[in-house]
PDB file of C-alpha atoms in Angstrom:
ATOM      1  CA  MET R 629      11.125   2.998 -17.243  1.00 55.00           C
ATOM      2  CA  ASN R 630       8.924   0.116 -18.352  1.00 68.00           C
ATOM      3  CA  ALA R 631       5.349   0.462 -17.012  1.00 66.00           C
ATOM      4  CA  ALA R 632       5.606  -3.068 -15.654  1.00 67.00           C
ATOM      5  CA  ARG R 633       8.353  -1.817 -13.356  1.00 91.00           C
ATOM      6  CA  ARG R 634       6.424   1.158 -11.880  1.00 97.00           C
ATOM      7  CA  VAL R 635       4.402   1.069  -8.661  1.00 98.00           C
ATOM      8  CA  VAL R 636       2.435   3.963  -7.171  1.00 98.00           C
ATOM      9  CA  VAL R 637       2.511   4.037  -3.361  1.00 98.00           C
ATOM     10  CA  GLY R 638      -0.047   6.020  -1.405  1.00 98.00           C
ATOM     11  CA  VAL R 639       0.279   6.768   2.304  1.00 98.00           C
ATOM     12  CA  THR R 640      -2.677   7.944   4.388  1.00 98.00           C
ATOM     13  CA  GLY R 641      -3.199   8.871   8.016  1.00 96.00           C
ATOM     14  CA  ALA R 642      -4.117   5.443   9.354  1.00 96.00           C
ATOM     15  CA  THR R 643      -1.722   3.711  11.713  1.00 96.00           C
ATOM     16  CA  GLY R 644       0.813   1.430  10.065  1.00 97.00           C
ATOM     17  CA  ALA R 645       3.289   3.803   8.447  1.00 98.00           C
ATOM     18  CA  VAL R 646       5.940   1.121   8.837  1.00 98.00           C
ATOM     19  CA  TYR R 647       4.280  -0.801   5.999  1.00 98.00           C
ATOM     20  CA  ALA R 648       4.761   2.108   3.590  1.00 98.00           C
ATOM     21  CA  VAL R 649       8.420   2.487   4.513  1.00 98.00           C
ATOM     22  CA  ARG R 650       9.147  -1.240   4.234  1.00 98.00           C
ATOM     23  CA  LEU R 651       7.272  -1.448   0.920  1.00 98.00           C
ATOM     24  CA  LEU R 652       9.198   1.471  -0.549  1.00 98.00           C
ATOM     25  CA  ARG R 653      12.514  -0.057   0.540  1.00 98.00           C
ATOM     26  CA  ARG R 654      11.608  -3.499  -0.741  1.00 98.00           C
ATOM     27  CA  LEU R 655      10.319  -2.172  -4.066  1.00 98.00           C
ATOM     28  CA  ARG R 656      13.640  -0.376  -4.527  1.00 97.00           C
ATOM     29  CA  GLU R 657      15.519  -3.619  -3.739  1.00 97.00           C
ATOM     30  CA  VAL R 658      13.647  -5.465  -6.491  1.00 97.00           C
ATOM     31  CA  GLY R 659      14.164  -2.711  -9.050  1.00 96.00           C
ATOM     32  CA  ARG R 660      10.738  -1.105  -9.164  1.00 97.00           C
ATOM     33  CA  GLU R 661      10.342   2.593  -9.890  1.00 97.00           C
ATOM     34  CA  THR R 662       8.173   4.028  -7.120  1.00 98.00           C
ATOM     35  CA  HIS R 663       5.864   7.043  -7.318  1.00 98.00           C
ATOM     36  CA  LEU R 664       4.833   8.248  -3.865  1.00 98.00           C
ATOM     37  CA  VAL R 665       1.902  10.389  -2.786  1.00 98.00           C
ATOM     38  CA  ALA R 666       1.205  10.905   0.920  1.00 98.00           C
ATOM     39  CA  SER R 667      -1.751  12.724   2.393  1.00 98.00           C
ATOM     40  CA  PRO R 668      -1.076  15.406   5.027  1.00 97.00           C
ATOM     41  CA  ALA R 669      -2.389  12.999   7.679  1.00 97.00           C
ATOM     42  CA  GLY R 670      -0.118  10.312   6.241  1.00 98.00           C
ATOM     43  CA  ILE R 671       2.908  12.560   6.733  1.00 98.00           C
ATOM     44  CA  LEU R 672       1.802  13.166  10.335  1.00 98.00           C
ATOM     45  CA  SER R 673       1.493   9.434  10.969  1.00 97.00           C
ATOM     46  CA  VAL R 674       4.903   8.700   9.452  1.00 98.00           C
ATOM     47  CA  HIS R 675       6.429  11.349  11.706  1.00 98.00           C
ATOM     48  CA  HIS R 676       4.549  10.241  14.828  1.00 98.00           C
ATOM     49  CA  GLU R 677       5.108   6.499  14.376  1.00 98.00           C
ATOM     50  CA  LEU R 678       8.588   6.443  12.836  1.00 98.00           C
ATOM     51  CA  GLY R 679      10.133   9.856  13.489  1.00 98.00           C
ATOM     52  CA  LEU R 680      10.573  10.538   9.773  1.00 98.00           C
ATOM     53  CA  ASP R 681       9.755  13.886   8.189  1.00 97.00           C
ATOM     54  CA  ARG R 682       8.312  14.413   4.694  1.00 97.00           C
ATOM     55  CA  ARG R 683      11.750  14.641   3.068  1.00 98.00           C
ATOM     56  CA  ALA R 684      12.962  11.409   4.640  1.00 98.00           C
ATOM     57  CA  LEU R 685       9.857   9.584   3.418  1.00 98.00           C
ATOM     58  CA  GLU R 686      10.122  11.088  -0.060  1.00 98.00           C
ATOM     59  CA  ARG R 687      13.791  10.023  -0.353  1.00 98.00           C
ATOM     60  CA  LEU R 688      12.604   6.408  -0.204  1.00 98.00           C
ATOM     61  CA  ALA R 689      10.758   6.862  -3.523  1.00 98.00           C
ATOM     62  CA  ASP R 690      11.995   7.591  -7.015  1.00 98.00           C
ATOM     63  CA  VAL R 691       9.381  10.323  -7.513  1.00 98.00           C
ATOM     64  CA  ALA R 692       7.227  12.043  -4.890  1.00 98.00           C
ATOM     65  CA  TYR R 693       4.170  14.231  -5.403  1.00 98.00           C
ATOM     66  CA  ALA R 694       2.207  16.578  -3.175  1.00 97.00           C
ATOM     67  CA  SER R 695      -1.304  15.349  -2.423  1.00 97.00           C
ATOM     68  CA  GLY R 696      -2.773  18.538  -3.877  1.00 96.00           C
ATOM     69  CA  ASP R 697      -0.906  18.190  -7.188  1.00 97.00           C
ATOM     70  CA  ILE R 698      -3.898  16.930  -9.151  1.00 93.00           C
ATOM     71  CA  GLY R 699      -2.031  17.637 -12.415  1.00 95.00           C
ATOM     72  CA  ALA R 700       0.766  15.174 -11.587  1.00 97.00           C
ATOM     73  CA  ALA R 701       1.635  12.341 -13.960  1.00 97.00           C
ATOM     74  CA  ILE R 702      -0.020   9.659 -11.792  1.00 98.00           C
ATOM     75  CA  ALA R 703      -3.386  11.467 -12.117  1.00 97.00           C
ATOM     76  CA  SER R 704      -3.703  10.261 -15.715  1.00 97.00           C
ATOM     77  CA  GLY R 705      -4.394   6.844 -17.151  1.00 95.00           C
ATOM     78  CA  SER R 706      -1.800   7.597 -19.814  1.00 96.00           C
ATOM     79  CA  PHE R 707       0.848   7.267 -17.091  1.00 96.00           C
ATOM     80  CA  ALA R 708       1.348   3.530 -17.202  1.00 92.00           C
ATOM     81  CA  ALA R 709       2.115   1.786 -13.934  1.00 96.00           C
ATOM     82  CA  GLU R 710       2.003  -1.856 -12.963  1.00 94.00           C
ATOM     83  CA  ALA R 711       0.000  -1.331  -9.800  1.00 97.00           C
ATOM     84  CA  MET R 712      -0.811   0.881  -6.833  1.00 98.00           C
ATOM     85  CA  VAL R 713      -0.839   0.181  -3.121  1.00 98.00           C
ATOM     86  CA  VAL R 714      -2.241   2.391  -0.373  1.00 98.00           C
ATOM     87  CA  ALA R 715      -0.280   1.565   2.760  1.00 98.00           C
ATOM     88  CA  PRO R 716      -1.823   2.173   5.165  1.00 98.00           C
ATOM     89  CA  CYS R 717      -5.293   3.065   3.899  1.00 98.00           C
ATOM     90  CA  SER R 718      -7.500   5.110   6.207  1.00 98.00           C
ATOM     91  CA  MET R 719     -11.260   4.658   6.222  1.00 98.00           C
ATOM     92  CA  LYS R 720     -11.575   8.209   4.853  1.00 97.00           C
ATOM     93  CA  SER R 721      -9.407   7.374   1.840  1.00 98.00           C
ATOM     94  CA  LEU R 722     -11.191   4.047   1.397  1.00 98.00           C
ATOM     95  CA  ALA R 723     -14.535   5.885   1.286  1.00 98.00           C
ATOM     96  CA  ALA R 724     -13.228   8.374  -1.300  1.00 98.00           C
ATOM     97  CA  ILE R 725     -11.826   5.550  -3.439  1.00 98.00           C
ATOM     98  CA  ALA R 726     -14.983   3.441  -3.111  1.00 98.00           C
ATOM     99  CA  HIS R 727     -17.127   6.347  -4.270  1.00 98.00           C
ATOM    100  CA  GLY R 728     -14.797   7.601  -7.013  1.00 96.00           C
ATOM    101  CA  LEU R 729     -14.303  11.018  -5.452  1.00 95.00           C
ATOM    102  CA  GLY R 730     -10.756  11.667  -6.662  1.00 94.00           C
ATOM    103  CA  ASP R 731     -10.625  14.672  -4.320  1.00 95.00           C
ATOM    104  CA  ASN R 732      -6.827  14.648  -3.993  1.00 97.00           C
ATOM    105  CA  LEU R 733      -3.941  13.124  -5.912  1.00 98.00           C
ATOM    106  CA  LEU R 734      -3.905   9.924  -3.864  1.00 98.00           C
ATOM    107  CA  THR R 735      -7.574   9.120  -4.413  1.00 98.00           C
ATOM    108  CA  ARG R 736      -7.373  10.262  -8.053  1.00 98.00           C
ATOM    109  CA  ALA R 737      -4.407   7.936  -8.660  1.00 98.00           C
ATOM    110  CA  ALA R 738      -6.398   5.081  -7.101  1.00 98.00           C
ATOM    111  CA  ASP R 739      -9.371   5.951  -9.315  1.00 98.00           C
ATOM    112  CA  VAL R 740      -7.097   5.911 -12.378  1.00 97.00           C
ATOM    113  CA  THR R 741      -5.704   2.538 -11.303  1.00 98.00           C
ATOM    114  CA  LEU R 742      -9.222   1.105 -11.118  1.00 98.00           C
ATOM    115  CA  LYS R 743     -10.464   2.615 -14.372  1.00 97.00           C
ATOM    116  CA  GLU R 744      -7.408   1.313 -16.222  1.00 97.00           C
ATOM    117  CA  ARG R 745      -8.015  -2.147 -14.707  1.00 97.00           C
ATOM    118  CA  ARG R 746      -4.670  -2.243 -12.945  1.00 97.00           C
ATOM    119  CA  ARG R 747      -3.959  -3.805  -9.570  1.00 97.00           C
ATOM    120  CA  LEU R 748      -4.950  -1.709  -6.547  1.00 98.00           C
ATOM    121  CA  VAL R 749      -4.170  -3.034  -3.065  1.00 98.00           C
ATOM    122  CA  LEU R 750      -5.690  -1.208  -0.089  1.00 98.00           C
ATOM    123  CA  MET R 751      -4.066  -1.968   3.268  1.00 98.00           C
ATOM    124  CA  VAL R 752      -7.069  -0.802   5.279  1.00 98.00           C
ATOM    125  CA  ARG R 753      -6.512  -0.044   8.947  1.00 95.00           C
ATOM    126  CA  GLU R 754      -9.362   0.281  11.416  1.00 92.00           C
ATOM    127  CA  THR R 755     -11.041  -1.871  14.024  1.00 93.00           C
ATOM    128  CA  PRO R 756     -13.711  -2.517  14.912  1.00 96.00           C
ATOM    129  CA  LEU R 757     -15.491  -2.055  11.600  1.00 96.00           C
ATOM    130  CA  HIS R 758     -18.953  -0.563  11.244  1.00 97.00           C
ATOM    131  CA  LEU R 759     -21.338  -1.020   8.339  1.00 98.00           C
ATOM    132  CA  ALA R 760     -20.087   1.942   6.266  1.00 98.00           C
ATOM    133  CA  HIS R 761     -16.525   0.557   6.445  1.00 98.00           C
ATOM    134  CA  LEU R 762     -17.722  -2.856   5.291  1.00 98.00           C
ATOM    135  CA  ARG R 763     -19.856  -1.411   2.494  1.00 98.00           C
ATOM    136  CA  ASN R 764     -16.946   0.719   1.273  1.00 98.00           C
ATOM    137  CA  MET R 765     -14.693  -2.347   1.254  1.00 98.00           C
ATOM    138  CA  THR R 766     -17.337  -4.212  -0.731  1.00 98.00           C
ATOM    139  CA  ALA R 767     -17.674  -1.349  -3.230  1.00 98.00           C
ATOM    140  CA  ALA R 768     -13.906  -1.128  -3.694  1.00 98.00           C
ATOM    141  CA  THR R 769     -13.699  -4.899  -4.159  1.00 98.00           C
ATOM    142  CA  GLU R 770     -16.519  -4.877  -6.701  1.00 98.00           C
ATOM    143  CA  MET R 771     -14.556  -2.301  -8.711  1.00 97.00           C
ATOM    144  CA  GLY R 772     -11.463  -4.512  -8.726  1.00 98.00           C
ATOM    145  CA  ALA R 773      -9.454  -3.417  -5.697  1.00 98.00           C
ATOM    146  CA  VAL R 774      -7.940  -5.930  -3.307  1.00 98.00           C
ATOM    147  CA  VAL R 775      -8.746  -5.094   0.313  1.00 98.00           C
ATOM    148  CA  PHE R 776      -5.818  -6.324   2.370  1.00 98.00           C
ATOM    149  CA  PRO R 777      -5.916  -5.463   6.077  1.00 97.00           C
ATOM    150  CA  PRO R 778      -2.357  -5.995   7.351  1.00 96.00           C
ATOM    151  CA  LEU R 779      -3.222  -8.898   9.623  1.00 94.00           C
ATOM    152  CA  PRO R 780      -0.270 -11.036  10.622  1.00 91.00           C
ATOM    153  CA  ALA R 781       0.083 -14.698   9.745  1.00 88.00           C
ATOM    154  CA  PHE R 782       1.408 -16.905  12.541  1.00 91.00           C
ATOM    155  CA  TYR R 783       1.650 -20.316  10.857  1.00 88.00           C
ATOM    156  CA  HIS R 784       5.324 -19.729  10.086  1.00 88.00           C
ATOM    157  CA  ARG R 785       5.954 -18.894  13.768  1.00 92.00           C
ATOM    158  CA  PRO R 786       7.468 -15.411  13.521  1.00 94.00           C
ATOM    159  CA  ARG R 787       9.666 -14.508  16.472  1.00 96.00           C
ATOM    160  CA  THR R 788       9.886 -10.747  16.049  1.00 97.00           C
ATOM    161  CA  LEU R 789       7.677  -7.862  15.016  1.00 96.00           C
ATOM    162  CA  ASP R 790      10.052  -7.276  12.087  1.00 96.00           C
ATOM    163  CA  GLU R 791       9.362 -10.795  10.814  1.00 96.00           C
ATOM    164  CA  VAL R 792       5.594 -10.161  11.009  1.00 96.00           C
ATOM    165  CA  ILE R 793       5.901  -6.844   9.148  1.00 97.00           C
ATOM    166  CA  ASP R 794       8.258  -8.248   6.523  1.00 96.00           C
ATOM    167  CA  ASP R 795       6.006 -11.222   5.763  1.00 96.00           C
ATOM    168  CA  THR R 796       2.987  -8.921   5.409  1.00 96.00           C
ATOM    169  CA  VAL R 797       4.973  -6.733   2.997  1.00 97.00           C
ATOM    170  CA  GLU R 798       5.990  -9.785   0.970  1.00 96.00           C
ATOM    171  CA  ARG R 799       2.339 -10.858   0.738  1.00 96.00           C
ATOM    172  CA  VAL R 800       1.426  -7.393  -0.561  1.00 97.00           C
ATOM    173  CA  LEU R 801       4.255  -7.509  -3.096  1.00 97.00           C
ATOM    174  CA  ALA R 802       2.887 -10.828  -4.360  1.00 95.00           C
ATOM    175  CA  LEU R 803      -0.570  -9.263  -4.739  1.00 96.00           C
ATOM    176  CA  LEU R 804       0.989  -6.385  -6.694  1.00 95.00           C
ATOM    177  CA  GLY R 805       2.443  -8.885  -9.143  1.00 94.00           C
ATOM    178  CA  VAL R 806       6.065  -8.475  -8.071  1.00 95.00           C
ATOM    179  CA  GLU R 807       7.645 -11.765  -9.065  1.00 94.00           C
ATOM    180  CA  GLU R 808      10.505 -11.339  -6.570  1.00 95.00           C
ATOM    181  CA  ALA R 809       8.044 -11.411  -3.650  1.00 94.00           C
ATOM    182  CA  ALA R 810       8.882 -14.061  -1.072  1.00 92.00           C
ATOM    183  CA  PRO R 811       6.003 -14.529   1.387  1.00 92.00           C
ATOM    184  CA  HIS R 812       5.974 -17.588   3.611  1.00 87.00           C
ATOM    185  CA  ALA R 813       3.944 -20.297   1.920  1.00 86.00           C
ATOM    186  CA  TRP R 814       1.617 -22.551   3.846  1.00 83.00           C
ATOM    187  CA  GLY R 815       3.104 -26.009   3.754  1.00 82.00           C
ATOM    188  CA  GLY R 816       0.259 -27.793   5.503  1.00 85.00           C
ATOM    189  CA  LEU R 817      -0.097 -28.946   9.086  1.00 82.00           C
ATOM    190  CA  GLY R 818       3.035 -30.581  10.385  1.00 72.00           C
ATOM    191  CA  ALA R 819       5.276 -29.011   7.768  1.00 62.00           C
ATOM    192  CA  GLU R 820       8.410 -27.324   9.012  1.00 56.00           C
ATOM    193  CA  GLY R 821       8.195 -23.497   8.800  1.00 47.00           C
TER     194      GLY R 821
END
């Protein structure tokens, strides 16, 4: 597979597992090869929020790795991928990424993404934010990551939660460089949405 067609997807224990599932499905629709790594807390969140077990989540990806498999392909910069997204991204994982800890496969893959100057999108989930959260977001941004809290846009007047989630996913796909992404574009005040 062409490196420009590969995306690494990380899943952590923050709320918002639906974003990971929708991203994996959408990436498959647009022909991207997905490489999934979920933390143990991420697996718990997926199960709690969506009723999916590890196997069901892993079936949504082309390749899945255990979070402790530090020798996996995605742990090396020689494994070329277009981008990585952490969806959702817990404050714990954000801190590890911001400080270059690489203490599990997910944070190591993020570190590799940054050092290779590839796109890294962090869908951080926590409110309210305290100073350490903000400083970690700043550090990650200074290293080249895009901090993207999954905050809904309402200018296109979504009618359902699915529409809100889908538009957020499309915005993330655009940030990842997926040319098939189709987020709602702002047309200006008075424009029909």
